[in-house]
């Protein structure tokens, strides 16, 4: 098969003034802008574009419309790209797939000779005896199966996928003549219209129809010209056109899913017009999968859009009027036609074409069909034979006709999957030889070839009618504030009836004139007759499966996997269903069809995932941290500074001088209102009714079953006003929890999440007071601002709240202030703090500092099974309160006794431990370390762990397994550093 | 806006400051300490770009009060001297006394958001505090919420890439407010046209600001989006000070 480029033609989609260069398997390929990858490779002489799924048979271009898997290639690392629809771009890297060492010589093609070992469902039946054989065979089969391979190492740009939304009145799926007519008509109403088409240009099949549009309002002009006129008519400003966009599903509530490259569009529509056209239907004969065998539409696309002839000598097999079109196109393109097998005769063909065929001595064989294709790596010839009215071969009618191009125009199948997804129903129409719609659902309309009527004028009229119907239904259902149409309702009704009458008349005529013709299927089983090229299924496979008992169409589909491949049944469903009907003694119109489910076309998982779903939160001091070269860490959505370079230096800054820590990620809530105290008293375990204004208290939050959920501080900043804090990761939960209990108790309280609005800096260390005294406008002496006090103050002129708390075990204040001042105040603190050798301190050092004080971090040191008593937090639980969340379960624990207990431990000797190390007793695991680290204060490893309650006594020795080795540690009570807490209360 | 070059008050930075600086913003500090992006290129050009395509301004410095009350519509109607039926979405700039120039968005049946320039803060807070007969509890959420002003004929197209909110004209007319999300960031969206220019104010938690900047400018790049300084916004008719 040798492709040639024709001189410039009207209607071609290529731009000959611009060239494009890409690589194929490392080799440079040049083509024109507008060429697809497949068209470019065809011009390079490529005949084989892929290898089949199971047998690795050579496959060439077939539909050239993105429906079959024959042209799958890897493009820029992405596998399974349809090269027949992928426009070539500069710099693209294209590689073949599913073949080794090359597409032309694939070693795996040897499988084809052993197909007897791989019948349908072989993985249920073969290679299972002896038992050891299956795991071996499975590995081999898995490696060999599939088309392309996903490259897990490929670097992807996470934000390459996009999401968009649309809300429109009418969505029209399909930009061919029916869709364009519907859009033109509906747009006159002023309604918002979305027109979705999977091609780069509108026009549908008219784009590649070079012949005249006879018997229509476009009689005498070519398809290209007709398309232009229809596009012009549908160019109103209330129509949004999405090209290269596929509607892949219709979901509940008229949600339409559309994929456009790497963009996913969710469209909520009120009315949907489906004008998706039809597919050409191949049929089965021996070797019907050879490269060089094309569907008619595929050849027309190549000739008229790309100006490429895919072969030199053609045989055309046809049972409809489009056979004459392709014959004319081939002749005009200079392709020699060896023979035309017109299965249902050529009576409907134009005389001028017949005359031309006669003059060129082209055999026009009425009543003939193809019974076999000849060739190995490409078609070399076709065997044609005459078929009588009983559907049998006429003896001695066989003709061997040489060709390198075999064109099939042998029937259609409406592309009605979206209609079926929407809930419409279809039945097989014996007269038309296709499925027709039997039941429509409200708000969904069909127009064009999808209705199984392949007549241009009918398509145009059906489109107009659908547009009118959608408008009429919309007007009935809603009142719009803006005037939308000059048409009155009576005018609209009249127009609709007129249109409907015309449609009915032409449809009746079409039905009368149609003769689908006989489709002969050869009984020859010597060579493979493919019925599903995606899954490499042959006719025999379907028959065998039915004989094995899979005689229901649904089980037959699942067992054989027909219609489950990349084409999703577009090319195989009807053929396989016809065989099923035949084998089960049913008429095709009686047999069930399989269900159509979205997606209609394969979708990349990345498209469904969409753009990154990870919003990032930054504190107002983020850029200060990055300017100090902090290593950042993720804490949920937040980015926090883990360290500024030296854990020990940060630790010592706090212990010996002063350090500052950005704690802005803590949850902060303003609780305001007459019932604020009541709410807090109910939700938290401690007493707050006696908390004075200007004082703060530890806050422990439990679940209703007494389990530790979170902790923080509650500061009373006004008579009915509290500032509550929570841990970073629990802020949203605590907000919802507080609101839940506020509503439950019908409390007069407002709860406002101030987390983002307040920056917070912890200034701590023996010299913290000195530093802050230079900046704050209040007395920070121990008498005026004692431990656990909270004061409103201006720090360097910035209004804030200063909480005197000691999370890290030194004198310190947590300053909460409006976030917009954060960088200003940080600069002031760092500048004034130079005199004390101030350091910024990261989360890692902060954790170590708090570990020194044996502070429990809820959700890090506790989990969903840890109750407050076992977590050694009994001191924060006030059972004398009438009630609080979790009280009753804690009372039960008190009564029943503790099973486990949290402890602090110091490692004996120089051993090390880590978070997560297991604690063992008598060689059995009995507990775990939750937090551990090297304490510079104790110069030993210390940690917090869970142990059985009986092992929790002070001075008890526990055994920890670290890196596979036992490490002994002693249980200690209280803090590891400054046991009495004097330093922080100073 | 009185512009001061001397730092007599502590500096207040917008959450977009670093993003603005990275694209060449020129900053000026106002009398409240806010360092705001005055321009990026030439204000007249920025205005043109907005009127042609799409621009995004920073309105994070505006004062915002959250009002919660079971009868919020009644309260707002009373404050704005309007009938309750008129109080459907966003009131506008012609409230009496201190409420002149104060935007009020009724977000749901018990919550409203008042938005104003910094100079209105004290008088409005006083007015709300003195409200009778119901005790109002205005919460200052000015620092909590960052704000962007999306302006221009392509604003709707931009929002269709960022949110599943139906922003069609009949569904979201001028002076409408609602909760929504911008690429998974919970937000409040207000439709507030500036004269003839289509406009949407979007408010969200301050901590998400840089992320929202990235997604807005990423999505808007094919629509011709530009950042817009306050000078250009004033040329377009913006007057909240």
PDB file of N, CA and C in Angstrom, chain A residues 456-503:
ATOM      1  N   UNK A 456     -29.784  13.612   3.819  1.00  0.00           N
ATOM      2  CA  UNK A 456     -29.334  14.936   4.244  1.00  0.00           C
ATOM      3  C   UNK A 456     -30.515  15.864   4.539  1.00  0.00           C
ATOM      4  N   UNK A 457     -31.489  15.896   3.660  1.00  0.00           N
ATOM      5  CA  UNK A 457     -32.616  16.818   3.868  1.00  0.00           C
ATOM      6  C   UNK A 457     -33.406  16.422   5.111  1.00  0.00           C
ATOM      7  N   UNK A 458     -33.560  15.137   5.350  1.00  0.00           N
ATOM      8  CA  UNK A 458     -34.243  14.685   6.571  1.00  0.00           C
ATOM      9  C   UNK A 458     -33.440  15.124   7.786  1.00  0.00           C
ATOM     10  N   UNK A 459     -32.123  14.976   7.731  1.00  0.00           N
ATOM     11  CA  UNK A 459     -31.280  15.394   8.855  1.00  0.00           C
ATOM     12  C   UNK A 459     -31.474  16.871   9.159  1.00  0.00           C
ATOM     13  N   UNK A 460     -31.458  17.684   8.108  1.00  0.00           N
ATOM     14  CA  UNK A 460     -31.594  19.133   8.304  1.00  0.00           C
ATOM     15  C   UNK A 460     -32.960  19.443   8.922  1.00  0.00           C
ATOM     16  N   UNK A 461     -33.996  18.826   8.397  1.00  0.00           N
ATOM     17  CA  UNK A 461     -35.342  19.096   8.917  1.00  0.00           C
ATOM     18  C   UNK A 461     -35.507  18.583  10.344  1.00  0.00           C
ATOM     19  N   UNK A 462     -34.947  17.398  10.608  1.00  0.00           N
ATOM     20  CA  UNK A 462     -35.037  16.868  11.973  1.00  0.00           C
ATOM     21  C   UNK A 462     -34.316  17.791  12.950  1.00  0.00           C
ATOM     22  N   UNK A 463     -33.194  18.338  12.503  1.00  0.00           N
ATOM     23  CA  UNK A 463     -32.465  19.274  13.354  1.00  0.00           C
ATOM     24  C   UNK A 463     -33.313  20.493  13.671  1.00  0.00           C
ATOM     25  N   UNK A 464     -33.927  21.042  12.647  1.00  0.00           N
ATOM     26  CA  UNK A 464     -34.783  22.227  12.867  1.00  0.00           C
ATOM     27  C   UNK A 464     -35.924  21.884  13.802  1.00  0.00           C
ATOM     28  N   UNK A 465     -36.504  20.746  13.578  1.00  0.00           N
ATOM     29  CA  UNK A 465     -37.636  20.335  14.404  1.00  0.00           C
ATOM     30  C   UNK A 465     -37.205  20.180  15.867  1.00  0.00           C
ATOM     31  N   UNK A 466     -36.051  19.560  16.069  1.00  0.00           N
ATOM     32  CA  UNK A 466     -35.564  19.378  17.444  1.00  0.00           C
ATOM     33  C   UNK A 466     -35.323  20.720  18.110  1.00  0.00           C
ATOM     34  N   UNK A 467     -34.751  21.661  17.353  1.00  0.00           N
ATOM     35  CA  UNK A 467     -34.526  23.004  17.896  1.00  0.00           C
ATOM     36  C   UNK A 467     -35.833  23.661  18.290  1.00  0.00           C
ATOM     37  N   UNK A 468     -36.854  23.499  17.440  1.00  0.00           N
ATOM     38  CA  UNK A 468     -38.163  24.101  17.728  1.00  0.00           C
ATOM     39  C   UNK A 468     -38.806  23.427  18.937  1.00  0.00           C
ATOM     40  N   UNK A 469     -38.692  22.112  18.990  1.00  0.00           N
ATOM     41  CA  UNK A 469     -39.304  21.383  20.107  1.00  0.00           C
ATOM     42  C   UNK A 469     -38.659  21.773  21.434  1.00  0.00           C
ATOM     43  N   UNK A 470     -37.331  21.882  21.403  1.00  0.00           N
ATOM     44  CA  UNK A 470     -36.637  22.262  22.637  1.00  0.00           C
ATOM     45  C   UNK A 470     -37.075  23.656  23.077  1.00  0.00           C
ATOM     46  N   UNK A 471     -37.175  24.543  22.125  1.00  0.00           N
ATOM     47  CA  UNK A 471     -37.599  25.909  22.467  1.00  0.00           C
ATOM     48  C   UNK A 471     -39.019  25.909  23.026  1.00  0.00           C
ATOM     49  N   UNK A 472     -39.898  25.180  22.360  1.00  0.00           N
ATOM     50  CA  UNK A 472     -41.295  25.156  22.807  1.00  0.00           C
ATOM     51  C   UNK A 472     -41.390  24.615  24.223  1.00  0.00           C
ATOM     52  N   UNK A 473     -40.660  23.548  24.497  1.00  0.00           N
ATOM     53  CA  UNK A 473     -40.715  22.949  25.832  1.00  0.00           C
ATOM     54  C   UNK A 473     -40.132  23.885  26.883  1.00  0.00           C
ATOM     55  N   UNK A 474     -39.073  24.586  26.516  1.00  0.00           N
ATOM     56  CA  UNK A 474     -38.482  25.542  27.465  1.00  0.00           C
ATOM     57  C   UNK A 474     -39.462  26.661  27.780  1.00  0.00           C
ATOM     58  N   UNK A 475     -40.112  27.160  26.757  1.00  0.00           N
ATOM     59  CA  UNK A 475     -41.048  28.259  26.977  1.00  0.00           C
ATOM     60  C   UNK A 475     -42.201  27.829  27.868  1.00  0.00           C
ATOM     61  N   UNK A 476     -42.618  26.586  27.720  1.00  0.00           N
ATOM     62  CA  UNK A 476     -43.715  26.110  28.582  1.00  0.00           C
ATOM     63  C   UNK A 476     -43.234  26.055  30.030  1.00  0.00           C
ATOM     64  N   UNK A 477     -41.975  25.673  30.213  1.00  0.00           N
ATOM     65  CA  UNK A 477     -41.517  25.364  31.582  1.00  0.00           C
ATOM     66  C   UNK A 477     -41.050  26.571  32.363  1.00  0.00           C
ATOM     67  N   UNK A 478     -40.717  27.616  31.697  1.00  0.00           N
ATOM     68  CA  UNK A 478     -40.158  28.727  32.460  1.00  0.00           C
ATOM     69  C   UNK A 478     -40.607  30.066  31.934  1.00  0.00           C
ATOM     70  N   UNK A 479     -40.568  31.037  32.826  1.00  0.00           N
ATOM     71  CA  UNK A 479     -40.814  32.409  32.394  1.00  0.00           C
ATOM     72  C   UNK A 479     -39.469  33.110  32.477  1.00  0.00           C
ATOM     73  N   UNK A 480     -39.141  33.832  31.481  1.00  0.00           N
ATOM     74  CA  UNK A 480     -37.870  34.536  31.502  1.00  0.00           C
ATOM     75  C   UNK A 480     -38.123  36.018  31.648  1.00  0.00           C
ATOM     76  N   UNK A 481     -37.240  36.700  32.317  1.00  0.00           N
ATOM     77  CA  UNK A 481     -37.451  38.133  32.528  1.00  0.00           C
ATOM     78  C   UNK A 481     -37.114  38.923  31.277  1.00  0.00           C
ATOM     79  N   UNK A 482     -36.117  38.440  30.518  1.00  0.00           N
ATOM     80  CA  UNK A 482     -35.786  39.184  29.305  1.00  0.00           C
ATOM     81  C   UNK A 482     -36.635  38.666  28.149  1.00  0.00           C
ATOM     82  N   UNK A 483     -36.982  39.550  27.238  1.00  0.00           N
ATOM     83  CA  UNK A 483     -37.695  39.060  26.035  1.00  0.00           C
ATOM     84  C   UNK A 483     -36.733  38.216  25.220  1.00  0.00           C
ATOM     85  N   UNK A 484     -37.169  37.092  24.745  1.00  0.00           N
ATOM     86  CA  UNK A 484     -36.239  36.190  24.085  1.00  0.00           C
ATOM     87  C   UNK A 484     -36.554  35.900  22.633  1.00  0.00           C
ATOM     88  N   UNK A 485     -37.732  36.112  22.219  1.00  0.00           N
ATOM     89  CA  UNK A 485     -38.020  35.679  20.856  1.00  0.00           C
ATOM     90  C   UNK A 485     -39.139  36.521  20.265  1.00  0.00           C
ATOM     91  N   UNK A 486     -39.042  36.731  18.968  1.00  0.00           N
ATOM     92  CA  UNK A 486     -40.147  37.447  18.329  1.00  0.00           C
ATOM     93  C   UNK A 486     -41.284  36.493  17.990  1.00  0.00           C
ATOM     94  N   UNK A 487     -40.978  35.196  18.110  1.00  0.00           N
ATOM     95  CA  UNK A 487     -42.010  34.233  17.748  1.00  0.00           C
ATOM     96  C   UNK A 487     -43.049  34.172  18.859  1.00  0.00           C
ATOM     97  N   UNK A 488     -44.264  34.148  18.466  1.00  0.00           N
ATOM     98  CA  UNK A 488     -45.312  33.882  19.451  1.00  0.00           C
ATOM     99  C   UNK A 488     -45.508  32.386  19.499  1.00  0.00           C
ATOM    100  N   UNK A 489     -46.211  31.951  20.497  1.00  0.00           N
ATOM    101  CA  UNK A 489     -46.430  30.517  20.619  1.00  0.00           C
ATOM    102  C   UNK A 489     -47.190  29.915  19.433  1.00  0.00           C
ATOM    103  N   UNK A 490     -48.233  30.549  18.925  1.00  0.00           N
ATOM    104  CA  UNK A 490     -48.918  29.981  17.756  1.00  0.00           C
ATOM    105  C   UNK A 490     -47.977  29.860  16.560  1.00  0.00           C
ATOM    106  N   UNK A 491     -47.124  30.841  16.357  1.00  0.00           N
ATOM    107  CA  UNK A 491     -46.174  30.773  15.235  1.00  0.00           C
ATOM    108  C   UNK A 491     -45.253  29.588  15.409  1.00  0.00           C
ATOM    109  N   UNK A 492     -44.828  29.411  16.642  1.00  0.00           N
ATOM    110  CA  UNK A 492     -43.912  28.321  16.946  1.00  0.00           C
ATOM    111  C   UNK A 492     -44.581  26.981  16.677  1.00  0.00           C
ATOM    112  N   UNK A 493     -45.809  26.859  17.117  1.00  0.00           N
ATOM    113  CA  UNK A 493     -46.540  25.604  16.927  1.00  0.00           C
ATOM    114  C   UNK A 493     -46.731  25.317  15.446  1.00  0.00           C
ATOM    115  N   UNK A 494     -47.028  26.360  14.705  1.00  0.00           N
ATOM    116  CA  UNK A 494     -47.270  26.165  13.268  1.00  0.00           C
ATOM    117  C   UNK A 494     -45.990  25.718  12.575  1.00  0.00           C
ATOM    118  N   UNK A 495     -44.923  26.340  12.945  1.00  0.00           N
ATOM    119  CA  UNK A 495     -43.646  26.000  12.331  1.00  0.00           C
ATOM    120  C   UNK A 495     -43.288  24.546  12.644  1.00  0.00           C
ATOM    121  N   UNK A 496     -43.546  24.162  13.887  1.00  0.00           N
ATOM    122  CA  UNK A 496     -43.241  22.793  14.288  1.00  0.00           C
ATOM    123  C   UNK A 496     -44.058  21.802  13.488  1.00  0.00           C
ATOM    124  N   UNK A 497     -45.340  22.059  13.336  1.00  0.00           N
ATOM    125  CA  UNK A 497     -46.160  21.061  12.617  1.00  0.00           C
ATOM    126  C   UNK A 497     -45.751  20.972  11.161  1.00  0.00           C
ATOM    127  N   UNK A 498     -45.405  22.110  10.591  1.00  0.00           N
ATOM    128  CA  UNK A 498     -44.960  22.089   9.199  1.00  0.00           C
ATOM    129  C   UNK A 498     -43.713  21.238   9.044  1.00  0.00           C
ATOM    130  N   UNK A 499     -42.792  21.479   9.944  1.00  0.00           N
ATOM    131  CA  UNK A 499     -41.522  20.763   9.906  1.00  0.00           C
ATOM    132  C   UNK A 499     -41.750  19.266  10.102  1.00  0.00           C
ATOM    133  N   UNK A 500     -42.611  18.958  11.037  1.00  0.00           N
ATOM    134  CA  UNK A 500     -42.876  17.556  11.351  1.00  0.00           C
ATOM    135  C   UNK A 500     -43.494  16.841  10.156  1.00  0.00           C
ATOM    136  N   UNK A 501     -44.380  17.548   9.486  1.00  0.00           N
ATOM    137  CA  UNK A 501     -45.042  16.945   8.315  1.00  0.00           C
ATOM    138  C   UNK A 501     -44.012  16.629   7.236  1.00  0.00           C
ATOM    139  N   UNK A 502     -43.107  17.553   7.041  1.00  0.00           N
ATOM    140  CA  UNK A 502     -42.061  17.340   6.017  1.00  0.00           C
ATOM    141  C   UNK A 502     -41.166  16.168   6.400  1.00  0.00           C
ATOM    142  N   UNK A 503     -40.793  16.139   7.662  1.00  0.00           N
ATOM    143  CA  UNK A 503     -39.927  15.052   8.140  1.00  0.00           C
ATOM    144  C   UNK A 503     -40.613  13.708   7.923  1.00  0.00           C
TER     145      UNK A 503
END
